[in-house]
XYZ file of C-alpha atoms in Angstrom:
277
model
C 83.899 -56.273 -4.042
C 87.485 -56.181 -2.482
C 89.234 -53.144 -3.370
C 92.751 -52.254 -2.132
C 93.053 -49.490 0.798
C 95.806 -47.468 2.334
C 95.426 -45.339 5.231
C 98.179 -42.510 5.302
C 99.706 -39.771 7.287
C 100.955 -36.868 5.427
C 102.983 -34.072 5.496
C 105.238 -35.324 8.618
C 108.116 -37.763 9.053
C 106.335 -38.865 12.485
C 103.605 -41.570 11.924
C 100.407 -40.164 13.545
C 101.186 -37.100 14.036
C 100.638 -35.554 10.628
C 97.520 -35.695 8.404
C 95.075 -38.581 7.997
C 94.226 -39.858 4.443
C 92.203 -42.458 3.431
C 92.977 -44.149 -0.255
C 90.616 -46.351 -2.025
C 93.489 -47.532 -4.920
C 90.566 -49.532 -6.813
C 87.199 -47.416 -7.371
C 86.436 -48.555 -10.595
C 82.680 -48.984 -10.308
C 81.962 -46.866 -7.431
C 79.197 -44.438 -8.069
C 79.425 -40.909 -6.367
C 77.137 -41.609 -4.121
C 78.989 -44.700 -3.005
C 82.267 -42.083 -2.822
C 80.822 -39.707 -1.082
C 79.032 -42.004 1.334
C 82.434 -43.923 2.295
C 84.357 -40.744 2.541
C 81.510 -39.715 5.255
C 82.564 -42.937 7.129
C 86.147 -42.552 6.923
C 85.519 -38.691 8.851
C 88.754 -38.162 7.521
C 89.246 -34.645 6.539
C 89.647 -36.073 3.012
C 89.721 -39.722 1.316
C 90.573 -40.249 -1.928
C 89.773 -43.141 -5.004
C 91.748 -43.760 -7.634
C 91.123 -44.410 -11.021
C 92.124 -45.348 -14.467
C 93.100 -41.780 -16.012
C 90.375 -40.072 -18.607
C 93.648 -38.217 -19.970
C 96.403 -39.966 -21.863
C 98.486 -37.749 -20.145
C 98.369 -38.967 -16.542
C 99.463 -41.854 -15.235
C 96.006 -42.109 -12.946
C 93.044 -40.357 -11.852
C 92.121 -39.267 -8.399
C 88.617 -38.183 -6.890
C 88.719 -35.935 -3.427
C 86.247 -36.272 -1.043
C 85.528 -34.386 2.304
C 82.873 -36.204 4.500
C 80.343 -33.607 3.250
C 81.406 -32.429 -0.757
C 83.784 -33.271 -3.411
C 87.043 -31.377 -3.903
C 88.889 -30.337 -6.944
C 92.292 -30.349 -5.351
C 93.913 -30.691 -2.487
C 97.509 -30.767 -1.294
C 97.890 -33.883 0.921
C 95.287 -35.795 -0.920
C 97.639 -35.095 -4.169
C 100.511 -36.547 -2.057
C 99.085 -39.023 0.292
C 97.316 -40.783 -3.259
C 100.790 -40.376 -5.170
C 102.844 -42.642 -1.983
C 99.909 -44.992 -1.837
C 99.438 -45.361 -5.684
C 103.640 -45.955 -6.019
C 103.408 -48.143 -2.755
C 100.907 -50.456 -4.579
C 103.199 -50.807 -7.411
C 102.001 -47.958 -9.803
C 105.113 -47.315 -12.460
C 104.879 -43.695 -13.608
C 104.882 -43.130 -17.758
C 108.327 -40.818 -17.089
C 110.636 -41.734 -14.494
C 110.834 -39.765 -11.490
C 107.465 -37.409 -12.123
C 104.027 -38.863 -11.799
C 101.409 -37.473 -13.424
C 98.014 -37.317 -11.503
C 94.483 -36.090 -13.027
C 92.309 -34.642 -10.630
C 89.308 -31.809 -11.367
C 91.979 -28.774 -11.790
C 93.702 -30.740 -14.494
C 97.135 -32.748 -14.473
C 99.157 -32.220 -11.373
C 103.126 -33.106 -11.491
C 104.403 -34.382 -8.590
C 108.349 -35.124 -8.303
C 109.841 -38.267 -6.708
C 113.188 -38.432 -8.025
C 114.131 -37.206 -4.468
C 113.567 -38.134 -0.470
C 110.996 -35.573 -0.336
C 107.974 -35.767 -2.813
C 106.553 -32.481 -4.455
C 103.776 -31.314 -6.509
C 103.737 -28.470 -8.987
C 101.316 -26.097 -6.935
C 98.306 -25.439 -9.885
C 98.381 -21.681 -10.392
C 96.665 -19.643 -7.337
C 94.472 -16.064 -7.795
C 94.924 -13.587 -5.691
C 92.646 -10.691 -4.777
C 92.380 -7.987 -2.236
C 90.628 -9.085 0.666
C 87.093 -6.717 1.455
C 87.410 -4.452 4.390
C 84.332 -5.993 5.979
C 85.704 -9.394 5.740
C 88.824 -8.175 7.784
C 87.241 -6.234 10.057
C 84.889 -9.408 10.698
C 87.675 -11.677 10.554
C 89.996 -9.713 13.054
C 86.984 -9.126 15.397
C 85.668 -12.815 15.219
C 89.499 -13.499 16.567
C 90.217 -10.391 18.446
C 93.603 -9.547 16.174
C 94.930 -6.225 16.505
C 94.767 -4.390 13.371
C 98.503 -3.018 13.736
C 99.832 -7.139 14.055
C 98.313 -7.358 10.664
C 101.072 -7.111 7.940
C 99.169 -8.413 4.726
C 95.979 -9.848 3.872
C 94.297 -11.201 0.609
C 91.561 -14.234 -0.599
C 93.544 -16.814 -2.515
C 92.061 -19.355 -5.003
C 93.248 -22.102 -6.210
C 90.268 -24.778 -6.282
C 88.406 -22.570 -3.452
C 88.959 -19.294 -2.277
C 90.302 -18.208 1.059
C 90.880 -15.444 3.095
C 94.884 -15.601 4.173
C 96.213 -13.324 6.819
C 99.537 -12.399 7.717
C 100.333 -11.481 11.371
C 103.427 -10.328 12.471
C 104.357 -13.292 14.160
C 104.688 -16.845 14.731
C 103.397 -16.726 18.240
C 100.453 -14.555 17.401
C 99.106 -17.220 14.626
C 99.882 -19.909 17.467
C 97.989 -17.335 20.310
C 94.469 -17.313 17.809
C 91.993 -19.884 19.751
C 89.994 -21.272 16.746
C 87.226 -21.918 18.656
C 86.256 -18.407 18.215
C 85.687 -19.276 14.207
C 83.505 -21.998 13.181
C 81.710 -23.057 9.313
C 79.390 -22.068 8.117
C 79.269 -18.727 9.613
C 82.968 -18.581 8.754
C 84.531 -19.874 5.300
C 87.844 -21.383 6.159
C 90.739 -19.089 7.455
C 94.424 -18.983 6.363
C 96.953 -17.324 8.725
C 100.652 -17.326 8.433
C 103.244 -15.563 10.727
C 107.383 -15.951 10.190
C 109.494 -17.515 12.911
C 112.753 -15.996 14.500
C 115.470 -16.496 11.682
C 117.726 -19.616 11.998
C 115.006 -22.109 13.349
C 114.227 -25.126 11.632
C 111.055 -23.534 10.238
C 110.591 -20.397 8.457
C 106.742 -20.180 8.932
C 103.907 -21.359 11.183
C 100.302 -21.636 9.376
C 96.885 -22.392 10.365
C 93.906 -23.142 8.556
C 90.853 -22.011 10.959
C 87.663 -22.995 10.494
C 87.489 -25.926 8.025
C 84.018 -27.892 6.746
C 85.802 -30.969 7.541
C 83.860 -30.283 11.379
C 87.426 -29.934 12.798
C 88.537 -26.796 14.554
C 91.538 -26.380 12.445
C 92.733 -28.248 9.430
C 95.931 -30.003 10.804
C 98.110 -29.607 7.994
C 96.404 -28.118 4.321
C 98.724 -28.310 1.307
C 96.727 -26.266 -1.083
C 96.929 -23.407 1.243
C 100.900 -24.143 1.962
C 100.515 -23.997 -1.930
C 98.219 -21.027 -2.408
C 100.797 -19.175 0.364
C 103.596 -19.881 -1.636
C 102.340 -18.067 -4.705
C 101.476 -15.027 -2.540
C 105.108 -15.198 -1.218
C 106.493 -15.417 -5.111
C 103.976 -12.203 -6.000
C 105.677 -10.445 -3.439
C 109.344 -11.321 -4.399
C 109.445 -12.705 -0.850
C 110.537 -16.530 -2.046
C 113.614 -16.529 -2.621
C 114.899 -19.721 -2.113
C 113.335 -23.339 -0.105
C 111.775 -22.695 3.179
C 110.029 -24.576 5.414
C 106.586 -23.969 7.028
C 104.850 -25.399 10.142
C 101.284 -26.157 10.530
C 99.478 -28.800 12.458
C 101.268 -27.419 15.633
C 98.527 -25.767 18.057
C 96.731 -29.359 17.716
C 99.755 -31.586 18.587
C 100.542 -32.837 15.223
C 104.224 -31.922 13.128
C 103.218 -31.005 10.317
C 106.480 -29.691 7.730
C 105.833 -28.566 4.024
C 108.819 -27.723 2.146
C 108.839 -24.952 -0.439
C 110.997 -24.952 -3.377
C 111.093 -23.270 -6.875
C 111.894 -24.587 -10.637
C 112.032 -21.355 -12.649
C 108.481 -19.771 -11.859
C 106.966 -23.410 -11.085
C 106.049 -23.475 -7.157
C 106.812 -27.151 -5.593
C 105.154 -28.329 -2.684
C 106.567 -31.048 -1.023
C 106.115 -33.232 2.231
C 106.913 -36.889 3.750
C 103.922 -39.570 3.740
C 103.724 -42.293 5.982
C 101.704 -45.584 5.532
C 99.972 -46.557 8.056
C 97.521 -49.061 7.254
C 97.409 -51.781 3.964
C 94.666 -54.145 3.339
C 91.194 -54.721 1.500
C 87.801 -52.830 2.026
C 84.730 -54.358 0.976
C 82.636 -51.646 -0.984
């Protein structure tokens, strides 16, 4: 049947040059393996379908699909479906916050202003094995003393995050060095010289999507953020780059409510029409 599709760019205010999403807006008698067979096509890092919500509570459900597995969250998926959903002529229940269901539970996202954000789902954090570091800074051939922090943070899937002491240094790592399966996917985060337009640079290494590098992840922007908040270290917005090494400009903007985390980031749409599936 003919089912409405977006293609999307997220996380950027320069078409192209941010991160791909594919959105199926009407899956309603789609099986999985349908899903998960289209989302293989797409080799997207993630595509999304939409729903009708299971929970009274949200204003529609979304499914997440790498071109391998199914994902219970994910940050530019939550975004990219939200612009594509509204773009389509989806009407949130409350003005200005749509609600989306997706296998962590309800996730707000904000659009009363020029920058969409969702309400990062709560992230665990844990103290990252020696052996994994050691492996990890070996694998990449980091020096021990440019490491400031480390930890494995979880918030649908867990992650080993590194700090280094610099944005350079995250931007020096060659990510060919790391590849899945023998490596699970990488987090590393260094600050930038005060005063520049961003505040962080980040790079997800190693990704199942087949890539070398994720070019822009929101749940680990998201994950990050909490780890920053733990540490008393987010004080107010900031603004962190990813996507960079690879040619893309990728921006996620960090803010706070109270304790609530918001993630936020541009979408562009790139692509309207039907699919037959």
């Amino acid at each position: 049947m003919k089912r409405r599709f977006v293609q999307c760019d997220v996380f950027t205010s320069v078409p192209a040059r941010g991160n791909g999403l594919a959105v199926v807006l009407d899956s309603g008698g789609l099986s999985d393996e349908a899903m998960q067979a289209f989302a293989t096509w797409t080799n997207l890092a993630e595509t999304t379908f939409l729903l009708p919500p299971d929970d009274l509570g949200a204003d529609y459900k979304v499914r997440i699909f790498t071109p391998a597995y199914e994902m219970p969250f994910a940050g530019h998926p939550t975004l990219g479906s939200c612009a594509a959903w509204l773009r389509a002529g989806g009407k949130p229940a409350t003005a200005g916050i749509v609600r989306q269901a997706c296998g962590v539970g309800i996730v707000e996202i904000d659009v009363s202003s020029t920058v969409p954000a969702f309400t990062a789902p709560p992230t665990t954090i844990e103290p990252m094995p020696a052996e994994t570091l050691e492996t990890i800074a070996a694998a990449l051939a980091i020096d021990p003393g440019r490491i400031l922090r480390t930890a494995i943070l979880n918030n649908g899937s867990p992650r080993p995050v590194l700090e280094l002491a610099g944005a350079g240094e995250v931007l020096a790592l060659d990510s060919a060095r790391v590849r899945w399966p023998a490596f699970q996917p990488i987090g590393v985060i260094g600050a930038h010289a005060p005063g520049g337009e961003c505040d962080y640079e980040v790079r997800l290494l190693a990704p199942s999507s087949g890539m070398s590098e994720d070019p822009i992840t929101g749940s680990l922007n998201a994950a990050l953020a909490h780890w920053l908040q733990s540490q008393g270290r987010l004080r107010g917005p900031i603004v962190l780059a990813q996507g960079t090494k690879i040619g893309r400009v990728g921006r996620v903007y960090i803010s706070t409510v109270g304790n609530k985390v918001l993630v936020g980031g541009n979408t562009q749409i790139l692509i309207e029409g039907t699919l037959e599936l």
